[in-house]
Each structure stands twice: as structure tokens, then as C-alpha cells.
Amino acid sequence: MANHDITFVRPEHKAACASWKKVRDFCRGADAVRAAGHVYLPKLDPTDTSARNKRRNEDYLARAVFYEITGNTKIGMLGMAFRKDPTFTAPDKLSYLLTNADGAGTSIYQQSQLVAENVLEVARDGLYVDFAEDGQQAIILRYQAEQITNWRTERINGRDHLVLVVLRECIEEPDGYGFKELIQYRELLLEEGRFKCRVWRRSGDTQSGTFEISSEYEPKPKGEAFWDEIPFTFVGAQNNDPSIDESPLAALTEINHGHYRNSADYEDSVWFCGQVQPHISGLDEGWRDYLEKAGVKLGSRSPLLLPKDGSFGYAQAQPNMLAKEAMDSKRDYMVALGARLIEQNATAKTATQSSGEQTSSTSVLGICASNVSEAYSRVLAWCARYIGLKGETTTYTISQEFIARVAESGMVTAIVNAWQSGAIRSADLVRALQKLDLIDPAADPESVIDELNNSTPTLIGGSNDQGKQPPA
């Protein structure tokens, strides 16, 4: 019997949700991890349900120190990816995307940062191109991995095509000065080669009935009868197909989790070992009863009277360094995995050494940045098609030069000398200086050359031959 329940969730999506939540919590930081309670820390003596043991577990959670290693690593990788502004190439009619890509005031740069952040966290995000009738503009809507609950592909003309995507949306409806949160499902369907969009909402005035189709429409590109594909793309950490990839931060999150458990044990051990236990020996029953009645005060201003041969002392547990050693071991392993924000090495290094050490961390980041760039380039082509632009070049590229190149004077001199001797073209000179950030990387080399050739002469001494340019 066919399943017509729009709320159906694919098994692989259900299986991935737990790991997604864990990575997201560890990226958000200490507040999110602590709010999960004993999800990330075991209970001490779980069979003991007494109030004393409950208080002990509360103290165990409160004393644990969470080091925000995963979140800091993610922020550092994002900073490397967006060290330079992405390059945006599209017709002038799509320039509004630079300031308002989603119809809510989010620029395409800001939106792409959010997509890259989600790809680093859970290795999954989604982009859907819709059309705003009021403004006659194509808009780019972003969906997190948790919202993409169902999908299906079919092989059409030798290629796999998306024929179904179900998106779970949470909308706000006014309720006086407040609001109500309602769940609806957006179904993107390719039916008989034509793209349709359906919105499902609960039936009844109280929104408590079964889900039924609330609205259905068939978007059309300008000048065309229908869409022959679903303008939706997945964005992943390995590729942009519908399959679920492993999070780039999954391994680091696991080590960070183990580090958190060791930290809880270490802090508990520090508290336990730091509490001294006073003891008195050599008392008979009379002295015992007297001290119990009079009380025992400790301190330099409160002398303690004891009988002959009586003694007073402190008992203290020996320190346990196993948890601390485990923490240090995991910390070193996290540094090896790429969490270099934890420890800054002050040793002077050459640019080649620094670049080589970043290879392991930037290789995964490079794939993620490339996938986000490819997804946005595809999305921009759909936006152009929506408004009737055909044959136009649309690209969006996130720079993969994650490490700032050092413009050494000797290197610059050699490049200029090669240009002056005619060994390289003017365009090659401009591109080389663009890679060193001496010229805006987004500038067109031919435009830079034309500007240099037509620049106003300066009042700098020298022969006229110095101002001549070698042939391009």
C-alpha cells in the first residue's frame, strides 16, 4: 500500500539526526552542552535515587569545564574561507542578490557564509530558488539539513534527477502581541516532466487535524511554459548529491566529547582531593563528650585543648592525575586533527612551512568551499532563467587561497623584471600581483592594463622610456 503521509522521514535522515545535534551542540558551546545534562556526561551511581546522589550529580555537571574547541575550529575555518570576498559574476538584473538574496534582506555573501557553516557542521544544506511575484525577482531560500525530511531521484535520459523534495517549515502566525508557531510542509515535485510546488498544512480551525494540501502552484520561468527540473540543490561536504555525507567536524567532536568527560572527572577529583578531613586521636570518653559539647574551632586564634598524648591532624586523598593526563593526550590529538586555534606556536616559520602545515585542515575546507561555490553558481543560473535571461554567465566563487601569500620584495622584483624584459605579458603580470593581493583579485586584468595605459602622467622624474609598456 502506498504511503501518502507527507510527514514521512527517510531512514537515513532519522539515523543522522542524533549526530547532527551533537555536532551542533558542541559548536554552539558550553551553554548548549550543559543544557543537555547527562546526555554528554554519565550519571554517577545511576541506581542511587536519593536526594544526596542527585545533588552530587548536579555538582558533577556544574564543576565540569567544557573547552569550546570544535566551535572555535569551525569559526577559524570559516574565517579562512571568507578571508577574501567571494567573486560574483552575473547580469546586472541579478545585482539585487548582493544585498537581498532571500527576500528578507540577507545578502548572498552572508547567506553563503551560513551555508558554508552548516556544511562544516553537519555536511548538509539545501538551496531552493523561488519567485517573488510582488517584486518580480527570483529569490534564494536556504534550508538546514534537519528541514529536508524526504527526497527521491529517478534516472531520466541517462541522468539522475530530483523528482521529489519535502521541506519541513516552521512559520509564525500573529496571535495578538504574540505569535503561534505552525508546522507546514513544502513539497517540490517533478510530475510528468513539470515542476509543481505544494504546501501542506493541518486541517481544521485549530490546526490539529491531518495534513492536507493548502495550496498548489506551478512556477514558470519567464518565456517558458514550465520548469523541467526542480530548482533545488543539496550542498554537501564531499559532493552535492542527495546522499548524506559525514560531518567534517565529526572526528573532532568525538575527541572534544571525550575531553569533556575527562574534564568532569578531573574537576570532581580536584574537588574531592582538595577537601581535607580533620581527625583527633588519643581522647577518652570524657574528652570526647567535652569537645562535642563545647565544639571544635579551627584556626590560629582558636587554640585546641587536648589531653596528654592526644593528637590532631588532617587526612587528605592523594591526587589523581590520570584524568589530567587523558585530557592532555586528547588535546594533543585535537591539535593534530586541525584545531590549531587551541595552541599558538610562537616559533618563527617560513611561509612554505606554514602553508604545508595547513594542508590537512584546508583540504577538507577546500572541498566544502568548492561545493558551496558550485551550488551557488547553479542557483544563479536558475535565478537568471526565472527572469528570462538566457546564455548569460553566472558564477559565484569562494576563494580557496586560505593562507595569505607573503609578497616578498625579491619575488615582486623578479616578476616586474620579467615583465619589463618581455618574458611575460602584461596580463600575466597583473594575475601574478593579484595572487599576492597587491592588485584586487576581483578586478579584470584587461581593465587594469587599460587603466594603467591611460593613467594621467605623474610628476616623477625619469625619461619618457620608463613609462612605456611592453606589448600585451
Coordinates of C-alpha atoms in Angstrom, one line a residue:
M1 CA 0.0 0.0 0.0
A2 CA 1.4 3.4 -1.0
N3 CA 2.5 5.8 1.7
H4 CA 0.7 9.2 1.3
D5 CA 1.9 10.7 4.5
I6 CA 3.7 13.9 3.8
T7 CA 5.4 13.7 7.2
F8 CA 7.3 10.6 6.2
V9 CA 11.0 10.9 7.1
R10 CA 13.7 8.9 5.2
P11 CA 15.5 6.3 7.4
E12 CA 19.0 7.8 6.7
H13 CA 17.7 11.2 7.8
K14 CA 16.5 9.8 11.1
A15 CA 19.8 8.0 11.6
A16 CA 21.8 11.2 11.1
C17 CA 19.7 13.5 13.3
A18 CA 21.4 12.4 16.5
S19 CA 24.9 13.0 15.2
W20 CA 23.8 16.4 13.7
K21 CA 22.5 17.5 17.1
K22 CA 25.7 16.5 18.8
V23 CA 28.0 18.4 16.4
R24 CA 25.7 21.5 16.5
D25 CA 25.7 21.4 20.4
F26 CA 29.4 21.2 20.5
C27 CA 29.8 24.0 18.0
R28 CA 27.4 26.2 19.9
G29 CA 29.5 25.9 23.1
A30 CA 29.3 25.3 26.8
D31 CA 25.7 26.5 27.3
A32 CA 24.2 24.1 24.8
V33 CA 26.3 21.1 26.1
R34 CA 25.5 21.8 29.7
A35 CA 21.8 22.3 28.8
A36 CA 21.8 18.7 27.6
G37 CA 22.5 17.5 31.1
H38 CA 23.6 13.8 31.3
V39 CA 23.3 13.3 27.5
Y40 CA 27.0 14.0 27.2
L41 CA 28.1 13.1 30.8
P42 CA 27.3 9.8 32.5
K43 CA 25.4 9.7 35.8
L44 CA 27.3 8.8 38.9
D45 CA 25.8 5.8 40.6
P46 CA 22.6 5.8 38.5
T47 CA 21.0 3.1 40.7
D48 CA 21.1 5.6 43.7
T49 CA 17.9 7.7 43.5
S50 CA 18.5 9.5 46.8
A51 CA 18.5 13.3 47.1
R52 CA 22.1 13.2 48.2
N53 CA 23.2 11.4 44.9
K54 CA 21.0 13.8 42.9
R55 CA 22.9 16.7 44.4
R56 CA 26.2 15.0 43.8
N57 CA 25.3 14.6 40.1
E58 CA 24.3 18.3 39.8
D59 CA 27.6 19.3 41.3
Y60 CA 29.4 16.9 38.9
L61 CA 27.8 18.7 36.0
A62 CA 28.3 22.2 37.4
R63 CA 32.1 21.6 38.0
A64 CA 32.8 20.2 34.6
V65 CA 34.7 22.6 32.3
F66 CA 33.8 22.5 28.6
Y67 CA 36.5 23.7 26.2
E68 CA 35.0 25.1 23.0
I69 CA 37.4 23.5 20.7
T70 CA 35.1 22.3 18.0
G71 CA 33.3 25.7 17.7
N72 CA 36.5 27.7 17.6
T73 CA 37.9 25.4 14.9
K74 CA 34.7 25.9 12.8
I75 CA 35.0 29.7 13.2
G76 CA 38.6 29.6 12.3
M77 CA 37.9 27.6 9.1
L78 CA 35.1 30.0 8.1
G79 CA 37.4 32.9 8.6
M80 CA 40.0 31.3 6.3
A81 CA 37.4 30.6 3.6
F82 CA 36.0 34.1 3.7
R83 CA 39.3 35.9 4.2
K84 CA 38.7 37.3 0.7
D85 CA 35.2 38.3 -0.6
P86 CA 33.7 35.7 -2.9
T87 CA 33.6 36.7 -6.6
F88 CA 30.1 37.3 -8.0
T89 CA 29.6 37.2 -11.8
A90 CA 26.1 37.7 -13.0
P91 CA 24.0 40.1 -15.2
D92 CA 23.1 43.5 -13.8
K93 CA 19.4 42.3 -13.4
L94 CA 20.6 39.9 -10.7
S95 CA 22.7 42.5 -8.8
Y96 CA 20.0 42.8 -6.2
L97 CA 21.2 39.5 -4.8
L98 CA 24.2 41.3 -3.5
T99 CA 22.1 43.0 -0.9
N100 CA 18.9 40.9 -0.7
A101 CA 19.2 37.3 -1.8
D102 CA 16.3 35.7 0.1
G103 CA 13.8 38.5 0.1
A104 CA 14.4 39.1 3.8
G105 CA 17.5 41.4 3.5
T106 CA 20.2 38.7 3.7
S107 CA 23.0 39.3 1.1
I108 CA 24.3 36.4 -1.0
Y109 CA 27.6 36.8 0.8
Q110 CA 26.0 36.4 4.3
Q111 CA 23.8 33.6 3.1
S112 CA 26.8 31.7 1.6
Q113 CA 28.6 32.0 4.9
L114 CA 25.6 30.4 6.7
V115 CA 25.6 27.6 4.1
A116 CA 29.3 27.0 4.5
E117 CA 28.9 27.0 8.3
N118 CA 26.2 24.3 8.1
V119 CA 28.2 22.3 5.6
L120 CA 31.2 22.3 8.1
E121 CA 28.9 21.3 11.0
V122 CA 26.6 18.7 9.5
A123 CA 27.9 18.3 5.9
R124 CA 24.5 19.2 4.5
D125 CA 22.4 22.2 3.5
G126 CA 19.9 23.0 0.7
L127 CA 19.2 25.9 -1.6
Y128 CA 15.8 26.4 -3.4
V129 CA 15.1 29.1 -5.9
D130 CA 11.6 30.6 -5.7
F131 CA 10.0 33.6 -7.4
A132 CA 8.6 36.6 -5.6
E133 CA 5.6 37.8 -7.6
D134 CA 5.4 41.2 -5.9
G135 CA 8.9 42.2 -6.7
Q136 CA 9.2 40.1 -9.9
Q137 CA 12.5 38.7 -8.6
A138 CA 14.0 35.3 -8.1
I139 CA 15.0 34.6 -4.5
I140 CA 17.3 32.0 -2.9
L141 CA 15.9 30.2 0.1
R142 CA 18.2 28.2 2.4
Y143 CA 17.1 25.0 4.2
Q144 CA 19.0 23.3 7.0
A145 CA 19.7 19.6 6.9
E146 CA 17.0 18.9 9.6
Q147 CA 14.4 20.5 7.4
I148 CA 15.0 18.3 4.4
T149 CA 13.0 15.3 5.5
N150 CA 12.4 13.4 2.3
W151 CA 13.7 13.2 -1.3
R152 CA 13.7 10.9 -4.3
T153 CA 15.6 10.7 -7.5
E154 CA 14.9 9.0 -10.8
R155 CA 17.0 8.3 -13.9
I156 CA 15.7 10.4 -16.8
N157 CA 17.5 10.3 -20.2
G158 CA 20.6 8.6 -18.6
R159 CA 20.9 11.1 -15.7
D160 CA 19.7 11.1 -12.1
H161 CA 17.2 13.9 -11.5
L162 CA 15.5 15.0 -8.3
V163 CA 11.8 14.2 -8.6
L164 CA 10.7 14.9 -5.0
V165 CA 11.9 17.1 -2.2
V166 CA 9.9 17.6 1.0
L167 CA 10.8 20.5 3.3
R168 CA 9.6 21.0 6.8
E169 CA 9.0 24.7 7.6
C170 CA 8.1 26.4 10.8
I171 CA 6.1 29.6 10.3
E172 CA 4.8 32.3 12.7
E173 CA 1.2 33.4 12.7
P174 CA 0.2 36.5 14.7
D175 CA -1.6 36.0 17.9
G176 CA -2.4 39.4 19.4
Y177 CA 1.0 40.8 20.5
G178 CA 2.5 37.3 20.4
F179 CA 2.6 34.6 17.7
K180 CA 2.0 30.9 17.2
E181 CA 4.4 28.5 15.6
L182 CA 2.9 26.3 13.0
I183 CA 4.4 23.4 11.1
Q184 CA 3.9 23.1 7.3
Y185 CA 5.5 21.0 4.6
R186 CA 6.6 22.3 1.2
E187 CA 6.5 19.6 -1.5
L188 CA 8.7 20.1 -4.6
L189 CA 7.6 17.6 -7.2
L190 CA 8.5 16.8 -10.7
E191 CA 5.4 15.3 -12.2
E192 CA 5.3 14.2 -15.9
G193 CA 8.3 16.4 -16.5
R194 CA 6.7 19.5 -15.0
F195 CA 7.8 21.1 -11.7
K196 CA 5.0 21.7 -9.1
C197 CA 5.0 23.1 -5.6
R198 CA 2.5 22.1 -2.9
V199 CA 2.1 23.4 0.6
W200 CA 0.7 21.1 3.2
R201 CA -0.9 22.3 6.4
R202 CA -3.0 20.8 9.2
S203 CA -6.8 20.9 8.5
G204 CA -9.3 22.5 10.9
D205 CA -9.5 25.9 12.6
T206 CA -7.4 24.7 15.5
Q207 CA -4.7 23.3 13.2
S208 CA -5.0 19.9 14.9
G209 CA -6.2 17.7 12.0
T210 CA -4.3 15.7 9.4
F211 CA -2.0 17.4 6.9
E212 CA -3.7 18.3 3.6
I213 CA -2.8 20.4 0.6
S214 CA -3.3 24.0 1.4
S215 CA -2.1 25.5 -1.9
E216 CA -0.6 24.2 -5.1
Y217 CA 1.1 26.2 -7.9
E218 CA 3.3 25.6 -10.9
P219 CA 6.2 28.1 -11.2
K220 CA 7.2 29.1 -14.7
P221 CA 10.4 30.7 -16.0
K222 CA 9.8 33.9 -18.0
G223 CA 9.2 33.0 -21.6
E224 CA 8.8 29.2 -20.9
A225 CA 5.7 27.1 -20.3
F226 CA 7.1 25.2 -17.3
W227 CA 10.2 24.1 -15.3
D228 CA 11.6 20.8 -16.5
E229 CA 13.6 20.4 -13.3
I230 CA 13.3 21.2 -9.6
P231 CA 15.3 24.3 -8.8
F232 CA 16.7 22.8 -5.6
T233 CA 20.2 21.6 -4.9
F234 CA 21.8 19.9 -2.0
V235 CA 25.1 21.2 -0.7
G236 CA 27.4 18.6 0.9
A237 CA 30.9 18.2 2.3
Q238 CA 32.0 15.7 -0.2
N239 CA 29.7 16.4 -3.2
N240 CA 26.3 17.9 -3.9
D241 CA 24.3 14.8 -4.4
P242 CA 21.3 13.8 -2.2
S243 CA 23.4 11.3 -0.1
I244 CA 24.3 12.3 3.4
D245 CA 28.0 13.0 3.9
E246 CA 29.9 12.7 7.2
S247 CA 30.5 15.9 9.0
P248 CA 34.0 17.4 8.6
L249 CA 34.0 18.1 12.3
A250 CA 32.6 14.7 13.4
A251 CA 36.0 13.3 14.5
L252 CA 37.0 16.4 16.3
T253 CA 33.6 16.4 18.1
E254 CA 34.2 12.9 19.4
I255 CA 37.6 13.8 20.8
N256 CA 36.1 17.0 22.2
H257 CA 33.4 14.9 23.9
G258 CA 36.0 12.6 25.5
H259 CA 37.9 15.6 26.6
Y260 CA 34.7 17.0 28.3
R261 CA 34.2 13.7 30.1
N262 CA 37.8 13.7 31.3
S263 CA 37.4 17.3 32.4
A264 CA 34.4 16.4 34.5
D265 CA 36.3 13.5 36.2
Y266 CA 39.3 15.8 36.8
E267 CA 37.3 18.6 38.3
D268 CA 35.5 16.2 40.5
S269 CA 38.8 14.6 41.6
V270 CA 40.3 18.1 42.3
W271 CA 37.3 19.0 44.5
F272 CA 37.4 15.6 46.3
C273 CA 41.2 15.7 46.9
G274 CA 41.1 19.3 47.9
Q275 CA 38.7 18.7 50.8
V276 CA 40.8 17.8 53.9
Q277 CA 39.3 15.7 56.8
P278 CA 40.4 16.8 60.3
H279 CA 40.8 14.0 62.9
I280 CA 41.6 13.8 66.6
S281 CA 43.1 10.8 68.4
G282 CA 44.0 9.9 72.0
L283 CA 40.7 11.0 73.5
D284 CA 38.9 9.2 76.3
E285 CA 35.1 9.4 76.7
G286 CA 35.2 12.4 78.9
W287 CA 37.3 14.5 76.5
R288 CA 35.2 13.3 73.6
D289 CA 31.9 14.4 75.3
Y290 CA 33.5 17.7 76.3
L291 CA 34.7 18.6 72.8
E292 CA 31.3 17.6 71.3
K293 CA 29.6 19.9 73.8
A294 CA 32.0 22.8 73.6
G295 CA 32.6 22.4 69.9
V296 CA 35.9 22.4 68.0
K297 CA 37.1 25.6 66.4
L298 CA 40.0 25.6 63.9
G299 CA 42.3 28.5 63.2
S300 CA 45.3 30.4 64.6
R301 CA 43.1 32.4 67.1
S302 CA 41.3 29.3 68.5
P303 CA 43.7 27.1 70.4
L304 CA 42.6 23.5 70.7
L305 CA 43.0 21.8 74.1
L306 CA 43.8 18.1 74.0
P307 CA 44.7 15.6 76.7
K308 CA 48.2 14.2 77.3
D309 CA 49.2 12.1 74.3
G310 CA 46.3 13.5 72.3
S311 CA 46.9 14.4 68.7
F312 CA 45.2 16.4 65.9
G313 CA 45.8 16.1 62.2
Y314 CA 44.4 16.3 58.7
A315 CA 43.7 13.4 56.3
Q316 CA 43.8 14.2 52.6
A317 CA 43.3 11.9 49.5
Q318 CA 46.3 11.6 47.1
P319 CA 45.9 13.5 43.9
N320 CA 44.7 11.5 40.8
M321 CA 46.4 12.7 37.6
L322 CA 45.0 10.1 35.3
A323 CA 42.1 12.3 34.1
K324 CA 44.5 15.2 33.6
E325 CA 46.9 13.0 31.5
A326 CA 43.9 11.8 29.4
M327 CA 42.8 15.5 28.8
D328 CA 46.3 16.4 27.7
S329 CA 46.5 13.4 25.4
K330 CA 43.2 14.3 23.7
R331 CA 44.2 17.9 23.5
D332 CA 47.3 17.0 21.5
Y333 CA 45.3 14.8 19.3
M334 CA 42.8 17.6 18.6
V335 CA 45.7 19.8 17.6
A336 CA 46.8 17.1 15.1
L337 CA 43.3 17.0 13.7
G338 CA 43.4 20.7 12.8
A339 CA 42.3 22.5 15.9
R340 CA 45.3 24.9 15.8
L341 CA 43.3 27.7 17.5
I342 CA 43.9 25.9 20.8
E343 CA 47.7 26.3 20.8
Q344 CA 49.6 29.0 19.1
N345 CA 53.3 28.2 18.3
A346 CA 55.5 31.2 18.7
T347 CA 58.4 29.7 16.8
A348 CA 59.2 31.6 13.7
K349 CA 58.4 29.7 10.5
T350 CA 58.8 30.4 6.8
A351 CA 55.8 30.8 4.5
T352 CA 56.4 27.4 3.0
Q353 CA 56.4 25.7 6.3
S354 CA 53.2 27.4 7.4
S355 CA 51.5 26.5 4.1
G356 CA 52.5 22.9 4.4
E357 CA 51.2 22.6 8.0
Q358 CA 47.8 23.9 6.9
T359 CA 47.3 21.3 4.1
S360 CA 45.4 18.7 6.2
S361 CA 42.9 21.3 7.5
T362 CA 42.4 23.2 4.3
S363 CA 42.0 20.2 2.1
V364 CA 38.6 19.4 3.6
L365 CA 37.8 23.1 3.8
G366 CA 38.7 23.4 0.1
I367 CA 36.2 20.7 -0.9
C368 CA 33.5 22.3 1.2
A369 CA 34.2 25.8 -0.3
S370 CA 34.2 24.3 -3.8
N371 CA 30.8 22.6 -3.2
V372 CA 29.3 25.8 -1.9
S373 CA 30.6 27.7 -4.9
E374 CA 29.3 25.2 -7.3
A375 CA 25.9 25.1 -5.7
Y376 CA 25.6 28.9 -5.8
S377 CA 26.7 29.0 -9.4
R378 CA 24.0 26.6 -10.3
V379 CA 21.4 28.6 -8.2
L380 CA 22.4 31.8 -10.0
A381 CA 21.7 30.1 -13.4
W382 CA 18.2 29.2 -12.1
C383 CA 17.7 32.8 -11.0
A384 CA 18.7 34.1 -14.4
R385 CA 16.3 31.6 -16.1
Y386 CA 13.4 32.6 -13.8
I387 CA 13.6 36.2 -15.1
G388 CA 14.2 35.3 -18.7
L389 CA 17.9 35.7 -19.1
K390 CA 19.5 33.1 -21.3
G391 CA 23.1 32.4 -22.3
E392 CA 24.4 34.7 -19.5
T393 CA 27.5 33.7 -17.5
T394 CA 26.7 33.3 -13.8
T395 CA 29.3 32.2 -11.3
Y396 CA 29.9 32.5 -7.6
T397 CA 33.3 31.5 -6.3
I398 CA 34.6 31.3 -2.7
S399 CA 38.4 31.9 -2.7
Q400 CA 40.5 28.8 -1.8
E401 CA 43.5 30.8 -1.0
F402 CA 43.0 30.3 2.7
I403 CA 46.5 31.4 3.6
A404 CA 47.7 34.9 3.0
R405 CA 50.5 35.0 0.5
V406 CA 53.6 36.9 1.6
A407 CA 54.7 39.4 -1.1
E408 CA 58.4 39.3 -0.6
S409 CA 60.3 42.1 -2.2
G410 CA 62.6 39.7 -4.2
M411 CA 59.6 37.9 -5.7
V412 CA 57.9 41.2 -6.7
T413 CA 61.1 42.5 -8.2
A414 CA 61.6 39.3 -10.2
I415 CA 58.1 39.4 -11.6
V416 CA 58.4 43.1 -12.6
N417 CA 61.8 42.4 -14.2
A418 CA 60.4 39.5 -16.2
W419 CA 57.6 41.8 -17.4
Q420 CA 60.0 44.7 -18.3
S421 CA 62.2 42.3 -20.3
G422 CA 59.1 41.0 -22.2
A423 CA 59.4 37.5 -20.8
I424 CA 55.8 37.6 -19.5
R425 CA 52.7 39.5 -20.8
S426 CA 51.1 42.4 -19.0
A427 CA 48.1 40.2 -18.3
D428 CA 50.4 37.6 -16.6
L429 CA 52.0 40.4 -14.5
V430 CA 48.5 41.5 -13.3
R431 CA 47.4 38.0 -12.4
A432 CA 50.7 37.4 -10.5
L433 CA 50.2 40.5 -8.5
Q434 CA 46.6 39.6 -7.9
K435 CA 47.7 36.3 -6.3
L436 CA 49.9 38.3 -4.0
D437 CA 47.0 40.6 -3.1
L438 CA 48.8 43.7 -4.5
I439 CA 46.0 44.1 -7.0
D440 CA 42.4 43.5 -6.3
P441 CA 41.8 39.8 -7.2
A442 CA 38.3 40.5 -8.4
A443 CA 39.5 43.1 -10.9
D444 CA 39.6 42.1 -14.6
P445 CA 43.2 42.0 -15.8
E446 CA 42.4 43.7 -19.1
S447 CA 40.6 46.6 -17.3
V448 CA 43.7 47.0 -15.0
I449 CA 46.0 47.1 -18.0
D450 CA 43.8 49.6 -19.8
E451 CA 43.7 51.8 -16.7
L452 CA 47.4 51.8 -16.4
N453 CA 48.0 52.6 -20.1
N454 CA 45.5 55.5 -19.9
S455 CA 46.5 56.9 -16.5
T456 CA 47.4 60.5 -16.1
P457 CA 51.2 61.1 -16.1
T458 CA 52.8 61.8 -12.7
L459 CA 55.3 64.5 -11.9
I460 CA 58.1 61.9 -11.2
G461 CA 61.4 62.4 -12.7
G462 CA 62.8 60.0 -15.3
S463 CA 62.9 59.5 -19.1
N464 CA 59.8 59.0 -21.2
D465 CA 61.0 55.5 -22.0
Q466 CA 60.3 54.4 -18.4
G467 CA 56.6 55.0 -18.8
K468 CA 56.2 52.8 -21.9
Q469 CA 54.5 49.4 -21.6
P470 CA 55.7 46.2 -23.3
P471 CA 53.2 44.8 -25.7
A472 CA 50.4 42.8 -24.1

